Tab-separated table of C-alpha atoms in Angstrom:
chain	number	residue	atom	x	y	z
A	19	MET	CA	63.857	5.076	-57.498
A	20	LEU	CA	63.179	8.987	-56.983
A	21	GLY	CA	59.907	8.870	-58.461
A	22	MET	CA	58.964	5.761	-56.591
A	23	ALA	CA	60.058	7.240	-53.486
A	24	LEU	CA	57.548	10.322	-53.822
A	25	ALA	CA	54.736	7.397	-53.509
A	26	ALA	CA	56.501	5.303	-51.110
A	27	ILE	CA	57.373	8.008	-48.531
A	28	ASP	CA	53.598	9.564	-48.491
A	29	GLY	CA	51.716	7.506	-46.478
A	30	THR	CA	54.286	7.238	-43.475
A	31	ILE	CA	55.583	11.009	-43.863
A	32	VAL	CA	51.588	12.067	-43.511
A	33	SER	CA	50.453	9.681	-40.601
A	34	THR	CA	52.702	11.547	-38.172
A	35	ALA	CA	51.470	14.933	-38.881
A	36	VAL	CA	47.671	14.028	-38.208
A	37	PRO	CA	47.527	15.690	-34.935
A	38	GLN	CA	48.733	18.975	-36.174
A	39	ILE	CA	46.866	18.951	-39.054
A	40	VAL	CA	43.556	18.396	-37.518
A	41	GLY	CA	44.608	21.044	-34.783
A	42	ASP	CA	45.021	23.271	-37.432
A	43	LEU	CA	42.226	22.467	-39.909
A	44	GLY	CA	39.768	20.855	-38.145
A	45	GLY	CA	37.595	18.168	-39.262
A	46	PHE	CA	38.827	15.204	-36.845
A	47	ALA	CA	35.572	13.261	-38.045
A	48	VAL	CA	36.898	12.870	-41.764
A	49	PHE	CA	40.710	13.065	-41.544
A	50	SER	CA	40.833	8.848	-42.232
A	51	TRP	CA	40.015	10.163	-45.804
A	52	LEU	CA	43.515	11.718	-45.884
A	53	PHE	CA	44.556	8.193	-46.410
A	54	SER	CA	41.562	6.595	-47.878
A	55	GLY	CA	40.959	9.081	-50.685
A	56	TYR	CA	44.647	8.758	-51.648
A	57	LEU	CA	44.597	4.837	-51.623
A	58	LEU	CA	41.197	5.037	-53.650
A	59	ALA	CA	42.961	7.230	-56.169
A	60	VAL	CA	46.240	5.240	-56.679
A	61	THR	CA	44.114	1.604	-56.622
A	62	VAL	CA	41.662	2.808	-59.376
A	63	THR	CA	43.738	4.350	-61.687
A	64	LEU	CA	46.469	1.624	-61.789
A	65	PRO	CA	44.884	-0.402	-64.607
A	66	VAL	CA	44.042	2.931	-66.609
A	67	TYR	CA	47.639	3.910	-66.367
A	68	GLY	CA	48.931	0.475	-67.359
A	69	LYS	CA	46.844	0.529	-70.564
A	70	LEU	CA	48.075	3.737	-71.412
A	71	SER	CA	51.734	2.964	-70.731
A	72	ASP	CA	51.106	0.056	-73.297
A	73	THR	CA	49.459	2.277	-75.964
A	74	PHE	CA	51.631	5.765	-75.739
A	75	GLY	CA	54.745	4.242	-73.961
A	76	ARG	CA	56.010	4.608	-70.124
A	77	LYS	CA	57.855	7.787	-70.334
A	78	PRO	CA	54.875	10.162	-70.997
A	79	VAL	CA	52.840	8.203	-68.411
A	80	LEU	CA	55.416	8.340	-65.667
A	81	ILE	CA	56.332	12.093	-66.300
A	82	ALA	CA	52.324	12.971	-66.220
A	83	GLY	CA	52.107	11.150	-62.874
A	84	ILE	CA	55.295	12.953	-61.347
A	85	VAL	CA	53.847	16.146	-62.741
A	86	LEU	CA	50.272	15.450	-61.156
A	87	PHE	CA	51.771	14.429	-57.622
A	88	LEU	CA	53.619	17.247	-57.564
A	89	VAL	CA	50.762	19.445	-58.317
A	90	GLY	CA	48.790	17.665	-55.641
A	91	SER	CA	51.693	17.912	-53.261
A	92	LEU	CA	51.590	21.790	-53.749
A	93	LEU	CA	47.921	22.147	-53.454
A	94	CYS	CA	47.953	20.170	-50.193
A	95	ALA	CA	50.479	22.648	-48.818
A	96	LEU	CA	47.836	25.639	-49.788
A	97	ALA	CA	44.800	23.627	-48.406
A	98	TRP	CA	42.644	25.866	-46.039
A	99	ASN	CA	40.522	23.373	-44.854
A	100	MET	CA	40.339	19.587	-44.308
A	101	GLY	CA	37.972	19.018	-47.174
A	102	ALA	CA	40.089	20.866	-49.424
A	103	LEU	CA	43.022	18.657	-48.112
A	104	ILE	CA	41.590	15.587	-48.918
A	105	ALA	CA	40.387	16.647	-52.395
A	106	PHE	CA	44.115	17.769	-53.152
A	107	ARG	CA	45.556	14.189	-51.561
A	108	ILE	CA	43.078	12.381	-54.285
A	109	VAL	CA	44.999	14.529	-56.853
A	110	GLN	CA	48.259	13.276	-55.438
A	111	GLY	CA	46.944	9.742	-55.419
A	112	LEU	CA	45.953	10.159	-59.383
A	113	GLY	CA	49.764	11.012	-59.863
A	114	GLY	CA	50.433	8.095	-57.164
A	115	GLY	CA	48.665	5.528	-59.412
A	116	ALA	CA	50.864	6.282	-62.462
A	117	LEU	CA	54.173	5.851	-60.273
A	118	GLN	CA	53.705	2.761	-58.631
A	119	GLY	CA	52.864	0.887	-62.004
A	120	THR	CA	54.970	2.468	-64.330
A	121	VAL	CA	58.356	2.418	-62.506
A	122	GLN	CA	57.749	-1.351	-61.874
A	123	THR	CA	57.273	-1.700	-65.617
A	124	ILE	CA	60.063	0.104	-66.967
A	125	ALA	CA	62.231	-2.002	-64.762
A	126	ALA	CA	61.187	-4.761	-66.591
A	127	ASP	CA	61.756	-3.068	-69.892
A	128	LEU	CA	65.175	-2.196	-69.470
A	129	TYR	CA	66.659	-5.030	-67.667
A	130	PRO	CA	66.815	-8.673	-68.979
A	131	LEU	CA	65.496	-11.352	-66.962
A	132	LYS	CA	68.589	-12.074	-65.311
A	133	GLU	CA	69.121	-8.625	-64.060
A	134	ARG	CA	65.541	-7.874	-62.805
A	135	PRO	CA	66.014	-9.287	-59.223
A	136	ARG	CA	68.706	-6.652	-58.625
A	137	ILE	CA	66.829	-3.851	-59.888
A	138	GLN	CA	63.669	-4.824	-58.219
A	139	ALA	CA	65.533	-5.459	-55.005
A	140	LYS	CA	66.641	-1.598	-55.304
A	141	LEU	CA	63.149	-0.597	-55.805
A	142	SER	CA	62.348	-2.643	-52.557
A	143	THR	CA	64.947	-0.745	-50.489
A	144	VAL	CA	62.638	2.374	-51.375
A	145	TRP	CA	59.947	1.470	-49.633
A	146	ALA	CA	61.886	0.081	-46.810
A	147	THR	CA	63.834	3.118	-46.420
A	148	SER	CA	60.458	5.157	-46.727
A	149	ALA	CA	58.944	3.105	-43.889
A	150	VAL	CA	61.915	4.031	-41.491
A	151	ALA	CA	62.829	7.562	-42.876
A	152	GLY	CA	59.075	8.697	-43.477
A	153	PRO	CA	57.835	8.606	-39.437
A	154	VAL	CA	60.982	10.212	-38.597
A	155	VAL	CA	60.765	13.343	-41.193
A	156	GLY	CA	57.286	13.687	-40.861
A	157	GLY	CA	57.494	13.951	-36.810
A	158	LEU	CA	60.583	16.428	-37.089
A	159	LEU	CA	58.695	18.733	-39.848
A	160	ALA	CA	55.373	18.903	-38.083
A	161	GLY	CA	57.109	19.275	-34.394
A	162	TYR	CA	59.639	21.847	-35.436
A	163	ALA	CA	58.294	23.374	-38.336
A	164	ASP	CA	54.869	23.200	-39.951
A	165	TRP	CA	52.817	20.121	-41.406
A	166	ARG	CA	52.917	21.962	-44.734
A	167	TRP	CA	56.470	20.955	-45.263
A	168	ILE	CA	55.513	17.326	-45.560
A	169	PHE	CA	53.836	17.947	-48.423
A	170	LEU	CA	56.404	21.034	-49.642
A	171	ILE	CA	59.402	18.562	-49.512
A	172	ASN	CA	58.117	16.575	-52.255
A	173	LEU	CA	58.637	19.328	-54.890
A	174	PRO	CA	62.584	19.113	-54.868
A	175	VAL	CA	62.835	15.427	-54.992
A	176	GLY	CA	59.909	15.307	-57.659
A	177	ALA	CA	61.933	18.078	-59.631
A	178	ILE	CA	64.988	16.290	-59.406
A	179	ALA	CA	63.152	13.019	-60.633
A	180	LEU	CA	61.443	14.729	-63.463
A	181	TRP	CA	64.744	15.854	-64.545
A	182	LEU	CA	66.325	12.590	-64.635
A	183	VAL	CA	63.617	10.916	-66.352
A	184	VAL	CA	63.434	13.614	-69.205
A	185	ARG	CA	66.811	13.622	-69.526
A	186	HIS	CA	68.129	10.192	-69.411
A	187	LEU	CA	65.154	7.483	-69.852
A	188	HIS	CA	65.533	6.401	-73.355
A	189	GLU	CA	62.847	3.711	-74.227
A	190	PRO	CA	63.616	1.065	-76.755
A	191	ALA	CA	62.408	1.973	-80.284
A	192	ARG	CA	59.133	0.282	-81.070
A	193	PRO	CA	57.273	-0.213	-84.387
A	194	ARG	CA	54.658	2.494	-84.937
A	195	PRO	CA	51.182	0.643	-84.827
A	196	LYS	CA	49.530	0.753	-88.250
A	197	THR	CA	46.277	2.159	-86.945
A	198	ARG	CA	45.903	5.134	-84.500
A	199	PRO	CA	45.429	4.011	-80.949
A	200	ARG	CA	41.963	4.433	-79.870
A	201	ILE	CA	41.413	4.935	-75.767
A	202	ASP	CA	38.811	3.207	-74.190
A	203	TRP	CA	37.365	6.105	-72.092
A	204	ALA	CA	33.900	4.432	-71.382
A	205	GLY	CA	35.786	1.573	-69.913
A	206	ALA	CA	38.361	3.951	-68.277
A	207	LEU	CA	35.217	5.755	-66.649
A	208	ALA	CA	33.778	2.370	-65.731
A	209	VAL	CA	36.325	0.906	-64.086
A	210	PHE	CA	37.259	4.118	-61.877
A	211	ALA	CA	33.276	4.434	-60.643
A	212	THR	CA	33.294	0.534	-59.979
A	213	GLY	CA	36.514	0.713	-57.732
A	214	THR	CA	35.573	4.049	-56.162
A	215	LEU	CA	32.261	2.787	-54.943
A	216	LEU	CA	33.751	-0.670	-53.909
A	217	LEU	CA	36.424	0.830	-51.882
A	218	THR	CA	34.580	3.431	-50.248
A	219	ALA	CA	32.195	0.655	-48.932
A	220	LEU	CA	35.380	-1.297	-47.768
A	221	VAL	CA	36.788	1.731	-46.201
A	222	GLN	CA	33.976	3.306	-44.395
A	223	GLY	CA	31.768	0.280	-43.486
A	224	GLY	CA	32.118	-0.566	-39.892
A	225	VAL	CA	33.193	3.000	-39.365
A	226	ALA	CA	31.450	5.866	-40.776
A	227	TRP	CA	28.324	3.548	-40.799
A	228	THR	CA	27.224	-0.414	-39.908
A	229	TRP	CA	28.013	-3.268	-42.575
A	230	LEU	CA	24.213	-3.949	-42.547
A	231	SER	CA	23.195	-0.324	-42.945
A	232	ALA	CA	21.703	1.362	-46.083
A	233	PRO	CA	24.527	3.247	-46.998
A	234	SER	CA	26.705	0.306	-47.080
A	235	LEU	CA	24.493	-2.176	-48.675
A	236	GLY	CA	23.534	0.343	-51.459
A	237	LEU	CA	27.426	0.961	-52.030
A	238	PHE	CA	27.987	-2.609	-52.436
A	239	ALA	CA	25.104	-3.276	-54.736
A	240	ALA	CA	25.863	-0.230	-56.675
A	241	SER	CA	29.571	-1.245	-57.260
A	242	ALA	CA	28.113	-5.030	-58.143
A	243	ALA	CA	25.888	-3.358	-60.832
A	244	LEU	CA	28.690	-1.231	-62.308
A	245	ALA	CA	31.272	-4.063	-62.095
A	246	ALA	CA	28.776	-6.145	-64.501
A	247	LEU	CA	28.378	-2.995	-66.756
A	248	THR	CA	32.387	-2.623	-66.962
A	249	VAL	CA	32.383	-6.244	-68.142
A	250	VAL	CA	29.692	-5.675	-70.774
A	251	ILE	CA	31.736	-2.271	-71.859
A	252	GLU	CA	35.230	-4.111	-72.017
A	253	ARG	CA	33.749	-7.114	-74.094
A	254	ARG	CA	32.702	-4.511	-76.752
A	255	ALA	CA	35.686	-2.489	-76.559
A	256	ALA	CA	38.240	-2.354	-79.569
A	257	GLU	CA	41.238	-1.843	-76.619
A	258	PRO	CA	39.890	-2.527	-73.360
A	259	ILE	CA	41.644	-0.896	-70.240
A	260	ILE	CA	41.200	-4.576	-68.335
A	261	PRO	CA	41.409	-6.956	-71.189
A	262	GLY	CA	39.959	-10.427	-70.929
A	263	TRP	CA	43.299	-12.123	-71.394
A	264	VAL	CA	44.471	-10.739	-68.091
A	265	TRP	CA	41.994	-13.755	-66.401
A	266	ARG	CA	42.188	-16.044	-69.155
A	267	ARG	CA	45.754	-16.843	-69.049
A	268	ARG	CA	46.691	-19.003	-66.083
A	269	THR	CA	49.732	-17.624	-65.110
A	270	ILE	CA	48.529	-14.104	-64.600
A	271	ALA	CA	45.321	-15.110	-63.213
A	272	SER	CA	46.849	-17.169	-60.696
A	273	VAL	CA	49.513	-14.335	-59.863
A	274	ASN	CA	46.648	-11.629	-59.507
A	275	LEU	CA	44.735	-14.077	-57.263
A	276	ALA	CA	48.089	-14.797	-55.197
A	277	LEU	CA	49.246	-11.288	-54.644
A	278	GLY	CA	45.562	-10.257	-53.845
A	279	ALA	CA	45.888	-12.957	-50.957
A	280	MET	CA	49.272	-11.446	-49.733
A	281	GLY	CA	47.391	-7.814	-49.902
A	282	LEU	CA	44.748	-9.312	-47.719
A	283	LEU	CA	47.468	-10.756	-45.104
A	284	MET	CA	49.629	-7.787	-45.047
A	285	VAL	CA	47.045	-6.015	-42.941
A	286	ALA	CA	47.625	-7.925	-40.002
A	287	PRO	CA	51.344	-6.453	-39.582
A	288	THR	CA	50.932	-3.128	-41.162
A	289	VAL	CA	47.519	-2.191	-39.224
A	290	PHE	CA	47.306	-4.079	-36.339
A	291	LEU	CA	50.987	-4.971	-34.971
A	292	PRO	CA	51.374	-1.106	-33.873
A	293	THR	CA	48.464	-1.244	-32.138
A	294	TYR	CA	49.464	-4.331	-30.299
A	295	ALA	CA	52.835	-3.273	-29.638
A	296	GLN	CA	51.527	0.080	-27.749
A	297	SER	CA	48.569	-1.396	-26.184
A	298	VAL	CA	49.781	-5.231	-25.200
A	299	LEU	CA	53.594	-4.350	-24.742
A	300	GLY	CA	53.212	-0.874	-23.371
A	301	LEU	CA	55.833	0.603	-25.899
A	302	GLY	CA	55.821	4.131	-27.346
A	303	PRO	CA	55.102	5.215	-30.991
A	304	ILE	CA	58.669	5.225	-32.291
A	305	ALA	CA	59.442	2.001	-30.556
A	306	ALA	CA	56.335	0.364	-31.972
A	307	GLY	CA	57.170	1.394	-35.340
A	308	PHE	CA	60.590	0.041	-35.039
A	309	VAL	CA	58.893	-3.629	-34.179
A	310	LEU	CA	57.172	-3.122	-37.427
A	311	SER	CA	59.968	-1.666	-39.556
A	312	VAL	CA	62.140	-4.846	-39.228
A	313	MET	CA	60.196	-6.714	-41.737
A	314	THR	CA	61.280	-3.914	-44.148
A	315	LEU	CA	65.057	-5.037	-43.405
A	316	SER	CA	64.838	-8.416	-44.225
A	317	TRP	CA	62.053	-8.088	-47.309
A	318	PRO	CA	64.663	-6.695	-49.849
A	319	VAL	CA	67.354	-8.621	-48.668
A	320	SER	CA	65.560	-11.898	-49.248
A	321	ALA	CA	64.108	-10.496	-52.621
A	322	ALA	CA	67.542	-9.824	-53.889
A	323	LEU	CA	68.578	-13.260	-53.107
A	324	SER	CA	65.530	-14.718	-54.714
A	325	ASP	CA	67.007	-15.178	-58.099
A	326	ARG	CA	69.414	-17.987	-56.481
A	327	VAL	CA	66.356	-19.986	-55.843
A	328	TYR	CA	63.853	-19.217	-58.532
A	329	ASN	CA	66.699	-19.962	-61.380
A	330	ARG	CA	67.097	-23.605	-60.012
A	331	ILE	CA	63.592	-24.595	-59.090
A	332	GLY	CA	61.465	-21.845	-61.207
A	333	PHE	CA	59.169	-18.962	-60.059
A	334	ARG	CA	56.125	-21.081	-59.087
A	335	LEU	CA	57.762	-23.328	-56.447
A	336	THR	CA	59.928	-20.404	-54.971
A	337	ALA	CA	56.733	-18.501	-54.355
A	338	ILE	CA	55.284	-21.649	-53.017
A	339	ILE	CA	57.985	-22.101	-50.411
A	340	GLY	CA	58.004	-18.553	-49.497
A	341	MET	CA	54.268	-18.500	-48.678
A	342	SER	CA	54.248	-21.861	-46.800
A	343	ALA	CA	57.224	-19.787	-44.473
A	344	ALA	CA	54.981	-16.854	-44.182
A	345	LEU	CA	51.944	-19.063	-43.059
A	346	LEU	CA	54.180	-20.955	-40.400
A	347	VAL	CA	55.338	-17.433	-39.214
A	348	LEU	CA	51.843	-16.049	-38.962
A	349	LEU	CA	50.330	-19.169	-37.092
A	350	ALA	CA	53.482	-18.569	-34.494
A	351	PHE	CA	52.154	-14.974	-33.685
A	352	PRO	CA	49.133	-16.512	-31.249
A	353	LEU	CA	51.736	-18.646	-29.785
A	354	LEU	CA	53.740	-15.492	-28.055
A	355	PRO	CA	53.317	-15.303	-24.397
A	356	TYR	CA	51.435	-12.541	-22.812
A	357	PRO	CA	52.656	-9.902	-22.410
A	358	GLY	CA	55.934	-11.053	-23.709
A	359	GLU	CA	59.138	-9.221	-25.011
A	360	PRO	CA	59.316	-6.510	-28.074
A	361	TRP	CA	62.151	-8.769	-29.397
A	362	GLN	CA	59.478	-11.574	-29.792
A	363	PRO	CA	56.868	-10.017	-32.578
A	364	ALA	CA	60.016	-8.364	-34.056
A	365	LEU	CA	61.684	-11.489	-34.564
A	366	ILE	CA	58.273	-12.620	-36.122
A	367	MET	CA	58.289	-9.461	-38.430
A	368	LEU	CA	61.845	-10.012	-39.332
A	369	LEU	CA	60.951	-13.783	-40.662
A	370	LEU	CA	57.823	-12.734	-42.104
A	371	GLY	CA	59.679	-10.144	-44.260
A	372	ALA	CA	61.954	-12.573	-45.319
A	373	ALA	CA	59.249	-15.167	-46.487
A	374	LEU	CA	57.590	-12.516	-48.339
A	375	GLY	CA	60.476	-11.286	-50.249
A	376	LEU	CA	60.866	-14.679	-51.677
A	377	PHE	CA	57.272	-14.806	-52.235
A	378	GLN	CA	56.515	-11.742	-54.050
A	379	LEU	CA	59.380	-10.752	-56.157
A	380	PRO	CA	59.470	-14.201	-58.104
A	381	LEU	CA	55.864	-13.719	-58.890
A	382	ILE	CA	56.374	-9.860	-60.067
A	383	VAL	CA	59.248	-10.951	-62.156
A	384	GLY	CA	58.120	-14.389	-63.735
A	385	VAL	CA	54.527	-12.637	-64.776
A	386	GLN	CA	56.606	-9.771	-66.479
A	387	SER	CA	58.441	-12.350	-68.253
A	388	THR	CA	55.576	-13.962	-69.809
A	389	VAL	CA	54.463	-11.167	-71.757
A	390	GLY	CA	55.776	-8.721	-74.338
A	391	TRP	CA	56.414	-5.117	-74.102
A	392	ALA	CA	52.783	-4.193	-75.408
A	393	GLU	CA	51.280	-6.091	-72.639
A	394	ARG	CA	53.504	-5.485	-69.732
A	395	GLY	CA	51.971	-2.504	-68.335
A	396	THR	CA	48.396	-3.727	-68.402
A	397	THR	CA	50.009	-7.033	-66.807
A	398	THR	CA	51.768	-5.046	-63.970
A	399	ALA	CA	48.983	-2.914	-63.302
A	400	SER	CA	46.640	-6.024	-62.924
A	401	VAL	CA	48.642	-7.649	-60.407
A	402	LEU	CA	49.171	-4.435	-58.282
A	403	PHE	CA	45.665	-3.524	-58.727
A	404	CYS	CA	44.791	-6.884	-56.825
A	405	ARG	CA	47.245	-6.412	-54.335
A	406	GLN	CA	45.770	-3.040	-53.498
A	407	VAL	CA	42.365	-4.329	-53.538
A	408	GLY	CA	43.185	-7.143	-51.400
A	409	GLN	CA	44.485	-4.718	-48.649
A	410	SER	CA	41.336	-2.649	-48.625
A	411	VAL	CA	39.403	-5.888	-48.307
A	412	GLY	CA	41.682	-7.015	-45.714
A	413	ALA	CA	41.284	-3.875	-43.624
A	414	ALA	CA	37.495	-4.221	-43.763
A	415	VAL	CA	37.384	-7.836	-42.803
A	416	PHE	CA	40.084	-8.064	-40.064
A	417	GLY	CA	38.881	-4.705	-38.583
A	418	ALA	CA	35.684	-6.526	-38.306
A	419	VAL	CA	37.000	-9.541	-36.817
A	420	ALA	CA	39.075	-7.700	-34.294
A	421	ASN	CA	36.335	-5.533	-33.106
A	422	GLY	CA	33.946	-8.323	-32.546
A	423	VAL	CA	36.541	-10.417	-30.506
A	424	LEU	CA	37.039	-7.372	-28.517
A	425	ALA	CA	33.457	-7.020	-27.990
A	426	ALA	CA	33.057	-10.579	-27.043
A	427	ARG	CA	35.965	-10.362	-24.406
A	428	LEU	CA	34.746	-7.189	-22.863
A	429	LEU	CA	31.309	-8.559	-21.919
A	430	ASP	CA	32.663	-9.919	-18.754
A	431	ALA	CA	34.911	-6.885	-17.990
A	432	PRO	CA	35.615	-5.850	-14.155
A	433	ALA	CA	34.601	-2.342	-14.630
A	434	PRO	CA	31.579	-1.081	-16.582
A	435	GLY	CA	31.506	1.638	-19.641
A	436	LEU	CA	35.133	0.247	-21.466
A	437	PRO	CA	35.309	1.024	-24.884
A	438	GLY	CA	34.327	-1.309	-27.266
A	439	ASP	CA	36.419	-0.712	-30.279
A	440	LEU	CA	40.160	-1.040	-30.915
A	441	ASP	CA	41.064	2.292	-31.701
A	442	ALA	CA	38.927	3.599	-28.620
A	443	VAL	CA	41.057	0.738	-26.409
A	444	ALA	CA	44.135	1.940	-27.854
A	445	ARG	CA	43.450	5.604	-26.773
A	446	THR	CA	42.122	4.699	-23.363
A	447	LEU	CA	45.405	2.733	-22.753
A	448	GLU	CA	47.583	5.624	-23.440
A	449	ASP	CA	46.289	7.356	-20.013
A	450	PRO	CA	47.364	4.793	-17.446
A	451	GLY	CA	45.515	6.629	-14.484
A	452	ALA	CA	42.153	6.285	-16.190
A	453	LEU	CA	41.574	2.709	-15.327
A	454	SER	CA	42.142	0.172	-12.624
A	455	ALA	CA	44.762	-2.106	-12.727
A	456	ALA	CA	42.195	-5.039	-13.153
A	457	ALA	CA	40.487	-3.133	-16.091
A	458	THR	CA	43.683	-2.129	-17.514
A	459	ASP	CA	44.894	-5.886	-17.690
A	460	HIS	CA	41.554	-7.052	-18.649
A	461	LEU	CA	41.639	-4.377	-21.775
A	462	ARG	CA	45.427	-5.590	-22.799
A	463	ARG	CA	44.236	-9.424	-22.900
A	464	ALA	CA	41.198	-8.146	-24.950
A	465	VAL	CA	43.613	-6.712	-27.468
A	466	ASP	CA	45.839	-9.403	-27.540
A	467	ALA	CA	43.159	-11.848	-28.227
A	468	ALA	CA	41.675	-9.980	-30.879
A	469	VAL	CA	45.258	-9.192	-32.713
A	470	ASP	CA	45.859	-13.125	-32.507
A	471	HIS	CA	42.586	-13.740	-34.346
A	472	VAL	CA	43.723	-11.356	-37.105
A	473	TYR	CA	46.877	-13.110	-37.561
A	474	ILE	CA	45.160	-16.367	-37.730
A	475	GLY	CA	43.081	-14.849	-40.472
A	476	ALA	CA	46.074	-13.554	-42.196
A	477	ALA	CA	47.553	-17.226	-42.242
A	478	GLY	CA	43.856	-18.064	-43.893
A	479	ALA	CA	44.901	-15.804	-46.443
A	480	ALA	CA	48.302	-16.976	-46.782
A	481	ALA	CA	46.604	-20.605	-47.380
A	482	LEU	CA	44.546	-19.096	-49.997
A	483	ALA	CA	47.475	-17.585	-51.874
A	484	LEU	CA	48.992	-21.098	-51.790
A	485	LEU	CA	45.788	-22.638	-53.201
A	486	ALA	CA	46.110	-20.271	-56.150
A	487	LEU	CA	49.594	-21.186	-56.775
A	488	VAL	CA	49.094	-24.936	-56.608
A	489	VAL	CA	45.726	-25.086	-58.514
A	490	LEU	CA	45.991	-22.586	-61.135
A	491	ALA	CA	49.667	-21.651	-61.842
A	492	PRO	CA	51.288	-23.870	-64.486
A	493	ARG	CA	54.705	-25.559	-63.063
A	494	ARG	CA	56.775	-23.580	-65.392
A	495	PHE	CA	56.016	-20.181	-66.387
A	496	PRO	CA	55.785	-19.508	-69.997
A	497	VAL	CA	58.831	-17.201	-70.121
A	498	ILE	CA	59.268	-15.053	-73.482
A	499	THR	CA	63.033	-14.652	-74.355
A	500	GLU	CA	63.410	-11.459	-75.947
A	501	PRO	CA	66.703	-9.966	-77.380
A	502	GLU	CA	68.933	-8.467	-75.099
A	503	ASP	CA	69.157	-5.251	-77.255
A	504	ARG	CA	67.831	-2.943	-74.347
A	505	ARG	CA	70.378	-1.276	-72.128
A	506	PRO	CA	69.481	1.082	-68.940
């Protein structure tokens, strides 16, 4: 849990210190890469670490991930300009990829099926706690100390996690392979390069350049070519990083697609709800964060109780019920009154967290239970990889949707020269004296309409997740019953 906390708190604690970081190091035009670079490194390394953990064991991979994350944290604290800080954030992300996938796999290794919901729910509380504590701790350190402490604080936490893992994590004894394991370095490099180009195109499209510009089209074309090359390399490899059985088995393929769609819909609350709370409801950053954080309160509770449902009706049907509820909740958001009260979107988020807790955990526990030890790391990594890619795609797609709706609503604005994208609108509304009352109201209604359309799109992503489960997933997951000779 301490190892997971390093990765969980990272994004929320850094985001609050961005003004201080930019004020000290400069680089306002590229500061978004503090997050994009980290996310890119985490995402593209997940499949690689999953395969390595199946080959060499979880413990060495987890130790390497913690060490790499701590080295990156120390280097971030010593950064002398924005370019160096972004490079060191990528080093952090290389360690974060090992943390996210390997911890989830270890939980499935050490605990039998009946105990996994309790353990996975505890891991969910790490993310919930980080969502609430991260902004508070980051704001305090940035305001009363120095922004470099948001990275240095990782060192003692990581040191304790590293000591506990080295001393107390004992993996079950496994038979040694008859032949020496071979690492598919060519496949790993191809997966890394493909993911890097694709995520760069998604993250920077519509931001650094327009979607139909030469850089955007070139990156998409290059990523498609590299994806085809990756398929060729992986088919010929003796021990591929992403083996073909990940997509040939109905259970794993359906869960990958369903959680990829969940990553897509998660962009609506995590990215656009804070903007809605501040721009439409007029809340401050802390209050807006609270509206979002209530989702992290109901999620782990629902996840912890999900075993009482799926033990009776199965993993697939439980997940279908959870995503059906999430679909209804997402469709309810556009029905909220304008401007409304803060408790209304907070209630929506509370219900959404409960629905997604009932959806995600049964699928992760279920798919991990259909494979043995030698395939569990790869399977878990493929699920998390699809979820991360879904989030990147969602950020690009819904960002384009929101800005398109906003631009259409501002065509008949009562005042000329109003900002045309969501970020600029949010900054303008922070200064109440900058606009007339009519222009301010028009902007707020435009933001309200843009976010409503995003939530409708998120409901469409929920429908895609349901479609993947209904059409592809087997009615009963083929669970492997292993002897309970493992003890944490």
